Amino acid sequence: MTELLISAFIKNKDDLKNHKVRQAYGTMGGAVGIFCNIFLFAGKLTAGILTGAISITADAFNNLSDAASSIITLVGFHMAGRPADKNHPFGHGRIEYISGLLVSLAILLMGFELLKSSVNKIFSPEDIMFRPVSIGILIVSILVKFWMSAFNKKVGNLIDSEAMKATATDSLSDCIATTAVLGGMLIFRFAGINVDGYVGILVAGFVMWAGFGAAKDTLSPLLGTAPDVELVENIQNEVLNNELIVGVHDIIVHDYGPGRRMISLHAEVPYNVDILEAHDVIDNIEYHLMHKFNCDATIHMDPVVTDDEETNEARMMVEKIVKECGTELSIHDFRMVEGKTHNNLIFDLVVPYECDQEVGDITTYIRKEIRRHRENYFAVIKVDRSYI
């Protein structure tokens, strides 16, 4: 069914880097969500009225909130697809993250309201009635929601949409919630025990947990998260795939929404190379990065000494000392400035965020070890924190 919908409504479905194609996927996903959730709301509301079960009625309004969330997602994709302008030079892609966050907040609100209604049902229980048609409606709802979860997950992965992934998570939680409602009705039918309010609390828990998870997933890109390690490694390999480049560091990936990415990095080149040749190489690398990773790329060129024996020996010594502090540590931008009484070894020390050691202890150790090896060497260290 998913492939059929994609083939029927998405032109150039495989051109996922095209903003218009991506927007078409989002529009289709939102429309499917609106239609299915309104259909389920009508069915469950009917079942809730027939049986008098708060759990079924609450589950129905949960589907109504999902329909509203689909509308928000639909609007979010439309607004995110707007081109860059004077006030928003990097486009409007992050609106999609905001729409995903609004969906999450709607889920949390509905879960809270469901929790209150269920608690009231426990303290003020009301008679419910078993209706076979209600059981059928719940079973159909579970099947539809399970398909919607798979549908939204596939579309979300295809276009890398946090809003669609959040909707997929919500649909899966709805499956579990409706299954709990169905179980409560069957317990009432065969055991004569009214667990309607307790099932409602269970359903509310699933709904609120799903909302919390979805909010976390959509809030993180807004705050700014570390890029995928594989992406960073691919960028690094692409830059180093040139004989002129001897090192890469300070890779930063700025995310302005799906398909709107900016990459900046430092590339080390031999200090004695022709500057025009180096500039031409850097321009070509930026061009390749732009087309391969669908981004804007900016590269800062760092000249490094590669043919001075004393400088190379000093660098090897420092690298060995740094590795003694931790294999995850590294250095870059190494240079030696000679003086009458001492030589300054100037370099950047890269310390990953997950490093357990205190940065001050590390730099103190490195300085002492350098002086122990060569008394006339002084370390001038700049610390860079790294996410890889």
PDB file of N, CA, C and O in Angstrom, residues 87-140:
ATOM      1  N   ASN A  87      15.622  37.833   5.065  1.00  0.00           N
ATOM      2  CA  ASN A  87      15.634  37.653   6.518  1.00  0.00           C
ATOM      3  C   ASN A  87      15.988  36.244   6.950  1.00  0.00           C
ATOM      4  O   ASN A  87      16.314  36.013   8.106  1.00  0.00           O
ATOM      5  N   HIS A  88      15.899  35.289   6.024  1.00  0.00           N
ATOM      6  CA  HIS A  88      16.193  33.890   6.337  1.00  0.00           C
ATOM      7  C   HIS A  88      17.086  33.324   5.227  1.00  0.00           C
ATOM      8  O   HIS A  88      16.632  32.550   4.384  1.00  0.00           O
ATOM      9  N   PRO A  89      18.356  33.713   5.220  1.00  0.00           N
ATOM     10  CA  PRO A  89      19.253  33.331   4.128  1.00  0.00           C
ATOM     11  C   PRO A  89      19.521  31.835   4.043  1.00  0.00           C
ATOM     12  O   PRO A  89      19.991  31.361   3.010  1.00  0.00           O
ATOM     13  N   PHE A  90      19.241  31.088   5.096  1.00  0.00           N
ATOM     14  CA  PHE A  90      19.442  29.654   5.067  1.00  0.00           C
ATOM     15  C   PHE A  90      18.127  28.890   4.912  1.00  0.00           C
ATOM     16  O   PHE A  90      18.056  27.690   5.191  1.00  0.00           O
ATOM     17  N   GLY A  91      17.079  29.599   4.482  1.00  0.00           N
ATOM     18  CA  GLY A  91      15.803  28.939   4.242  1.00  0.00           C
ATOM     19  C   GLY A  91      14.961  28.817   5.496  1.00  0.00           C
ATOM     20  O   GLY A  91      15.250  29.405   6.549  1.00  0.00           O
ATOM     21  N   HIS A  92      13.892  28.031   5.391  1.00  0.00           N
ATOM     22  CA  HIS A  92      12.924  27.884   6.480  1.00  0.00           C
ATOM     23  C   HIS A  92      12.820  26.427   6.947  1.00  0.00           C
ATOM     24  O   HIS A  92      11.808  26.007   7.504  1.00  0.00           O
ATOM     25  N   GLY A  93      13.867  25.643   6.690  1.00  0.00           N
ATOM     26  CA  GLY A  93      13.809  24.206   6.955  1.00  0.00           C
ATOM     27  C   GLY A  93      13.530  23.846   8.405  1.00  0.00           C
ATOM     28  O   GLY A  93      12.908  22.821   8.690  1.00  0.00           O
ATOM     29  N   ARG A  94      13.972  24.684   9.355  1.00  0.00           N
ATOM     30  CA  ARG A  94      13.792  24.328  10.766  1.00  0.00           C
ATOM     31  C   ARG A  94      12.338  24.429  11.212  1.00  0.00           C
ATOM     32  O   ARG A  94      12.008  23.974  12.313  1.00  0.00           O
ATOM     33  N   ILE A  95      11.492  25.033  10.377  1.00  0.00           N
ATOM     34  CA  ILE A  95      10.062  25.051  10.710  1.00  0.00           C
ATOM     35  C   ILE A  95       9.542  23.620  10.832  1.00  0.00           C
ATOM     36  O   ILE A  95       8.638  23.341  11.623  1.00  0.00           O
ATOM     37  N   GLU A  96      10.133  22.713  10.054  1.00  0.00           N
ATOM     38  CA  GLU A  96       9.711  21.311  10.140  1.00  0.00           C
ATOM     39  C   GLU A  96       9.968  20.745  11.535  1.00  0.00           C
ATOM     40  O   GLU A  96       9.174  19.985  12.079  1.00  0.00           O
ATOM     41  N   TYR A  97      11.110  21.132  12.127  1.00  0.00           N
ATOM     42  CA  TYR A  97      11.391  20.681  13.484  1.00  0.00           C
ATOM     43  C   TYR A  97      10.382  21.266  14.470  1.00  0.00           C
ATOM     44  O   TYR A  97       9.946  20.595  15.414  1.00  0.00           O
ATOM     45  N   ILE A  98      10.018  22.533  14.243  1.00  0.00           N
ATOM     46  CA  ILE A  98       9.044  23.183  15.127  1.00  0.00           C
ATOM     47  C   ILE A  98       7.689  22.494  15.008  1.00  0.00           C
ATOM     48  O   ILE A  98       7.002  22.274  16.016  1.00  0.00           O
ATOM     49  N   SER A  99       7.294  22.126  13.782  1.00  0.00           N
ATOM     50  CA  SER A  99       6.011  21.431  13.611  1.00  0.00           C
ATOM     51  C   SER A  99       6.051  20.088  14.319  1.00  0.00           C
ATOM     52  O   SER A  99       5.058  19.652  14.923  1.00  0.00           O
ATOM     53  N   GLY A 100       7.190  19.396  14.251  1.00  0.00           N
ATOM     54  CA  GLY A 100       7.323  18.133  14.977  1.00  0.00           C
ATOM     55  C   GLY A 100       7.211  18.318  16.477  1.00  0.00           C
ATOM     56  O   GLY A 100       6.619  17.498  17.182  1.00  0.00           O
ATOM     57  N   LEU A 101       7.773  19.437  16.980  1.00  0.00           N
ATOM     58  CA  LEU A 101       7.678  19.724  18.409  1.00  0.00           C
ATOM     59  C   LEU A 101       6.236  20.015  18.810  1.00  0.00           C
ATOM     60  O   LEU A 101       5.775  19.571  19.876  1.00  0.00           O
ATOM     61  N   LEU A 102       5.497  20.740  17.970  1.00  0.00           N
ATOM     62  CA  LEU A 102       4.091  21.021  18.246  1.00  0.00           C
ATOM     63  C   LEU A 102       3.272  19.731  18.277  1.00  0.00           C
ATOM     64  O   LEU A 102       2.369  19.574  19.106  1.00  0.00           O
ATOM     65  N   VAL A 103       3.593  18.807  17.358  1.00  0.00           N
ATOM     66  CA  VAL A 103       2.922  17.500  17.372  1.00  0.00           C
ATOM     67  C   VAL A 103       3.174  16.812  18.709  1.00  0.00           C
ATOM     68  O   VAL A 103       2.259  16.250  19.332  1.00  0.00           O
ATOM     69  N   SER A 104       4.422  16.850  19.164  1.00  0.00           N
ATOM     70  CA  SER A 104       4.779  16.204  20.428  1.00  0.00           C
ATOM     71  C   SER A 104       4.027  16.822  21.600  1.00  0.00           C
ATOM     72  O   SER A 104       3.544  16.111  22.495  1.00  0.00           O
ATOM     73  N   LEU A 105       3.930  18.152  21.620  1.00  0.00           N
ATOM     74  CA  LEU A 105       3.213  18.830  22.704  1.00  0.00           C
ATOM     75  C   LEU A 105       1.724  18.486  22.686  1.00  0.00           C
ATOM     76  O   LEU A 105       1.099  18.333  23.750  1.00  0.00           O
ATOM     77  N   ALA A 106       1.158  18.357  21.472  1.00  0.00           N
ATOM     78  CA  ALA A 106      -0.258  17.960  21.368  1.00  0.00           C
ATOM     79  C   ALA A 106      -0.462  16.556  21.927  1.00  0.00           C
ATOM     80  O   ALA A 106      -1.461  16.278  22.604  1.00  0.00           O
ATOM     81  N   ILE A 107       0.492  15.665  21.667  1.00  0.00           N
ATOM     82  CA  ILE A 107       0.414  14.295  22.192  1.00  0.00           C
ATOM     83  C   ILE A 107       0.472  14.311  23.714  1.00  0.00           C
ATOM     84  O   ILE A 107      -0.309  13.628  24.395  1.00  0.00           O
ATOM     85  N   LEU A 108       1.394  15.103  24.267  1.00  0.00           N
ATOM     86  CA  LEU A 108       1.522  15.181  25.720  1.00  0.00           C
ATOM     87  C   LEU A 108       0.260  15.747  26.361  1.00  0.00           C
ATOM     88  O   LEU A 108      -0.191  15.261  27.413  1.00  0.00           O
ATOM     89  N   LEU A 109      -0.310  16.772  25.759  1.00  0.00           N
ATOM     90  CA  LEU A 109      -1.527  17.374  26.296  1.00  0.00           C
ATOM     91  C   LEU A 109      -2.680  16.386  26.290  1.00  0.00           C
ATOM     92  O   LEU A 109      -3.420  16.263  27.278  1.00  0.00           O
ATOM     93  N   MET A 110      -2.833  15.658  25.181  1.00  0.00           N
ATOM     94  CA  MET A 110      -3.900  14.676  25.106  1.00  0.00           C
ATOM     95  C   MET A 110      -3.705  13.562  26.134  1.00  0.00           C
ATOM     96  O   MET A 110      -4.652  13.091  26.768  1.00  0.00           O
ATOM     97  N   GLY A 111      -2.453  13.153  26.324  1.00  0.00           N
ATOM     98  CA  GLY A 111      -2.169  12.128  27.327  1.00  0.00           C
ATOM     99  C   GLY A 111      -2.523  12.591  28.725  1.00  0.00           C
ATOM    100  O   GLY A 111      -3.069  11.824  29.530  1.00  0.00           O
ATOM    101  N   PHE A 112      -2.246  13.851  29.039  1.00  0.00           N
ATOM    102  CA  PHE A 112      -2.551  14.391  30.353  1.00  0.00           C
ATOM    103  C   PHE A 112      -4.064  14.455  30.577  1.00  0.00           C
ATOM    104  O   PHE A 112      -4.558  14.101  31.663  1.00  0.00           O
ATOM    105  N   GLU A 113      -4.792  14.914  29.568  1.00  0.00           N
ATOM    106  CA  GLU A 113      -6.251  14.981  29.688  1.00  0.00           C
ATOM    107  C   GLU A 113      -6.844  13.591  29.850  1.00  0.00           C
ATOM    108  O   GLU A 113      -7.792  13.371  30.620  1.00  0.00           O
ATOM    109  N   LEU A 114      -6.283  12.626  29.127  1.00  0.00           N
ATOM    110  CA  LEU A 114      -6.745  11.240  29.226  1.00  0.00           C
ATOM    111  C   LEU A 114      -6.473  10.692  30.624  1.00  0.00           C
ATOM    112  O   LEU A 114      -7.298   9.971  31.196  1.00  0.00           O
ATOM    113  N   LEU A 115      -5.337  11.062  31.189  1.00  0.00           N
ATOM    114  CA  LEU A 115      -4.991  10.605  32.537  1.00  0.00           C
ATOM    115  C   LEU A 115      -6.000  11.135  33.556  1.00  0.00           C
ATOM    116  O   LEU A 115      -6.474  10.382  34.426  1.00  0.00           O
ATOM    117  N   LYS A 116      -6.354  12.415  33.451  1.00  0.00           N
ATOM    118  CA  LYS A 116      -7.320  12.987  34.390  1.00  0.00           C
ATOM    119  C   LYS A 116      -8.686  12.303  34.278  1.00  0.00           C
ATOM    120  O   LYS A 116      -9.311  11.971  35.289  1.00  0.00           O
ATOM    121  N   SER A 117      -9.142  12.078  33.040  1.00  0.00           N
ATOM    122  CA  SER A 117     -10.447  11.442  32.834  1.00  0.00           C
ATOM    123  C   SER A 117     -10.459  10.022  33.388  1.00  0.00           C
ATOM    124  O   SER A 117     -11.452   9.575  33.979  1.00  0.00           O
ATOM    125  N   SER A 118      -9.346   9.319  33.224  1.00  0.00           N
ATOM    126  CA  SER A 118      -9.270   7.929  33.688  1.00  0.00           C
ATOM    127  C   SER A 118      -9.265   7.850  35.207  1.00  0.00           C
ATOM    128  O   SER A 118      -9.898   6.966  35.802  1.00  0.00           O
ATOM    129  N   VAL A 119      -8.552   8.773  35.849  1.00  0.00           N
ATOM    130  CA  VAL A 119      -8.530   8.791  37.320  1.00  0.00           C
ATOM    131  C   VAL A 119      -9.934   9.085  37.850  1.00  0.00           C
ATOM    132  O   VAL A 119     -10.395   8.449  38.822  1.00  0.00           O
ATOM    133  N   ASN A 120     -10.635  10.016  37.239  1.00  0.00           N
ATOM    134  CA  ASN A 120     -12.012  10.311  37.652  1.00  0.00           C
ATOM    135  C   ASN A 120     -12.911   9.095  37.479  1.00  0.00           C
ATOM    136  O   ASN A 120     -13.824   8.859  38.285  1.00  0.00           O
ATOM    137  N   LYS A 121     -12.650   8.307  36.439  1.00  0.00           N
ATOM    138  CA  LYS A 121     -13.452   7.114  36.166  1.00  0.00           C
ATOM    139  C   LYS A 121     -13.253   6.052  37.242  1.00  0.00           C
ATOM    140  O   LYS A 121     -14.167   5.280  37.566  1.00  0.00           O
ATOM    141  N   ILE A 122     -12.037   6.020  37.815  1.00  0.00           N
ATOM    142  CA  ILE A 122     -11.764   5.053  38.884  1.00  0.00           C
ATOM    143  C   ILE A 122     -12.531   5.434  40.150  1.00  0.00           C
ATOM    144  O   ILE A 122     -13.141   4.580  40.818  1.00  0.00           O
ATOM    145  N   PHE A 123     -12.522   6.721  40.505  1.00  0.00           N
ATOM    146  CA  PHE A 123     -13.187   7.165  41.723  1.00  0.00           C
ATOM    147  C   PHE A 123     -14.692   7.314  41.531  1.00  0.00           C
ATOM    148  O   PHE A 123     -15.445   7.245  42.515  1.00  0.00           O
ATOM    149  N   SER A 124     -15.119   7.497  40.316  1.00  0.00           N
ATOM    150  CA  SER A 124     -16.559   7.595  40.035  1.00  0.00           C
ATOM    151  C   SER A 124     -16.901   6.657  38.870  1.00  0.00           C
ATOM    152  O   SER A 124     -17.176   7.110  37.746  1.00  0.00           O
ATOM    153  N   PRO A 125     -16.864   5.345  39.122  1.00  0.00           N
ATOM    154  CA  PRO A 125     -17.074   4.390  38.031  1.00  0.00           C
ATOM    155  C   PRO A 125     -18.505   4.445  37.487  1.00  0.00           C
ATOM    156  O   PRO A 125     -19.450   4.740  38.212  1.00  0.00           O
ATOM    157  N   GLU A 126     -18.603   4.173  36.178  1.00  0.00           N
ATOM    158  CA  GLU A 126     -19.900   4.110  35.517  1.00  0.00           C
ATOM    159  C   GLU A 126     -20.023   2.778  34.799  1.00  0.00           C
ATOM    160  O   GLU A 126     -19.029   2.169  34.402  1.00  0.00           O
ATOM    161  N   ASP A 127     -21.263   2.313  34.664  1.00  0.00           N
ATOM    162  CA  ASP A 127     -21.485   1.040  33.985  1.00  0.00           C
ATOM    163  C   ASP A 127     -21.117   1.159  32.507  1.00  0.00           C
ATOM    164  O   ASP A 127     -21.354   2.189  31.866  1.00  0.00           O
ATOM    165  N   ILE A 128     -20.525   0.096  31.987  1.00  0.00           N
ATOM    166  CA  ILE A 128     -20.233   0.032  30.554  1.00  0.00           C
ATOM    167  C   ILE A 128     -20.940  -1.178  29.967  1.00  0.00           C
ATOM    168  O   ILE A 128     -21.322  -2.107  30.681  1.00  0.00           O
ATOM    169  N   MET A 129     -21.111  -1.169  28.658  1.00  0.00           N
ATOM    170  CA  MET A 129     -21.821  -2.250  27.966  1.00  0.00           C
ATOM    171  C   MET A 129     -20.905  -2.857  26.905  1.00  0.00           C
ATOM    172  O   MET A 129     -20.158  -2.144  26.230  1.00  0.00           O
ATOM    173  N   PHE A 130     -20.970  -4.181  26.799  1.00  0.00           N
ATOM    174  CA  PHE A 130     -20.165  -4.872  25.797  1.00  0.00           C
ATOM    175  C   PHE A 130     -20.927  -4.908  24.474  1.00  0.00           C
ATOM    176  O   PHE A 130     -22.069  -5.358  24.422  1.00  0.00           O
ATOM    177  N   ARG A 131     -20.288  -4.452  23.407  1.00  0.00           N
ATOM    178  CA  ARG A 131     -20.878  -4.465  22.080  1.00  0.00           C
ATOM    179  C   ARG A 131     -19.890  -5.120  21.107  1.00  0.00           C
ATOM    180  O   ARG A 131     -18.761  -4.640  20.959  1.00  0.00           O
ATOM    181  N   PRO A 132     -20.283  -6.194  20.421  1.00  0.00           N
ATOM    182  CA  PRO A 132     -19.377  -6.856  19.455  1.00  0.00           C
ATOM    183  C   PRO A 132     -18.863  -5.905  18.398  1.00  0.00           C
ATOM    184  O   PRO A 132     -17.704  -5.998  17.970  1.00  0.00           O
ATOM    185  N   VAL A 133     -19.716  -4.955  17.952  1.00  0.00           N
ATOM    186  CA  VAL A 133     -19.273  -4.024  16.917  1.00  0.00           C
ATOM    187  C   VAL A 133     -18.117  -3.154  17.408  1.00  0.00           C
ATOM    188  O   VAL A 133     -17.227  -2.775  16.631  1.00  0.00           O
ATOM    189  N   SER A 134     -18.101  -2.863  18.711  1.00  0.00           N
ATOM    190  CA  SER A 134     -17.015  -2.068  19.277  1.00  0.00           C
ATOM    191  C   SER A 134     -15.697  -2.833  19.227  1.00  0.00           C
ATOM    192  O   SER A 134     -14.636  -2.256  18.980  1.00  0.00           O
ATOM    193  N   ILE A 135     -15.772  -4.144  19.474  1.00  0.00           N
ATOM    194  CA  ILE A 135     -14.572  -4.983  19.388  1.00  0.00           C
ATOM    195  C   ILE A 135     -14.024  -4.952  17.964  1.00  0.00           C
ATOM    196  O   ILE A 135     -12.812  -4.824  17.737  1.00  0.00           O
ATOM    197  N   GLY A 136     -14.915  -5.049  16.989  1.00  0.00           N
ATOM    198  CA  GLY A 136     -14.500  -4.998  15.587  1.00  0.00           C
ATOM    199  C   GLY A 136     -13.845  -3.676  15.244  1.00  0.00           C
ATOM    200  O   GLY A 136     -12.829  -3.632  14.533  1.00  0.00           O
ATOM    201  N   ILE A 137     -14.416  -2.579  15.737  1.00  0.00           N
ATOM    202  CA  ILE A 137     -13.852  -1.250  15.475  1.00  0.00           C
ATOM    203  C   ILE A 137     -12.449  -1.135  16.071  1.00  0.00           C
ATOM    204  O   ILE A 137     -11.528  -0.595  15.439  1.00  0.00           O
ATOM    205  N   LEU A 138     -12.255  -1.652  17.284  1.00  0.00           N
ATOM    206  CA  LEU A 138     -10.942  -1.586  17.931  1.00  0.00           C
ATOM    207  C   LEU A 138      -9.905  -2.399  17.175  1.00  0.00           C
ATOM    208  O   LEU A 138      -8.745  -1.979  17.018  1.00  0.00           O
ATOM    209  N   ILE A 139     -10.295  -3.582  16.693  1.00  0.00           N
ATOM    210  CA  ILE A 139      -9.366  -4.432  15.941  1.00  0.00           C
ATOM    211  C   ILE A 139      -8.953  -3.740  14.636  1.00  0.00           C
ATOM    212  O   ILE A 139      -7.768  -3.714  14.272  1.00  0.00           O
ATOM    213  N   VAL A 140      -9.938  -3.165  13.940  1.00  0.00           N
ATOM    214  CA  VAL A 140      -9.629  -2.439  12.703  1.00  0.00           C
ATOM    215  C   VAL A 140      -8.699  -1.264  13.002  1.00  0.00           C
ATOM    216  O   VAL A 140      -7.744  -0.986  12.256  1.00  0.00           O
TER     217      VAL A 140
END
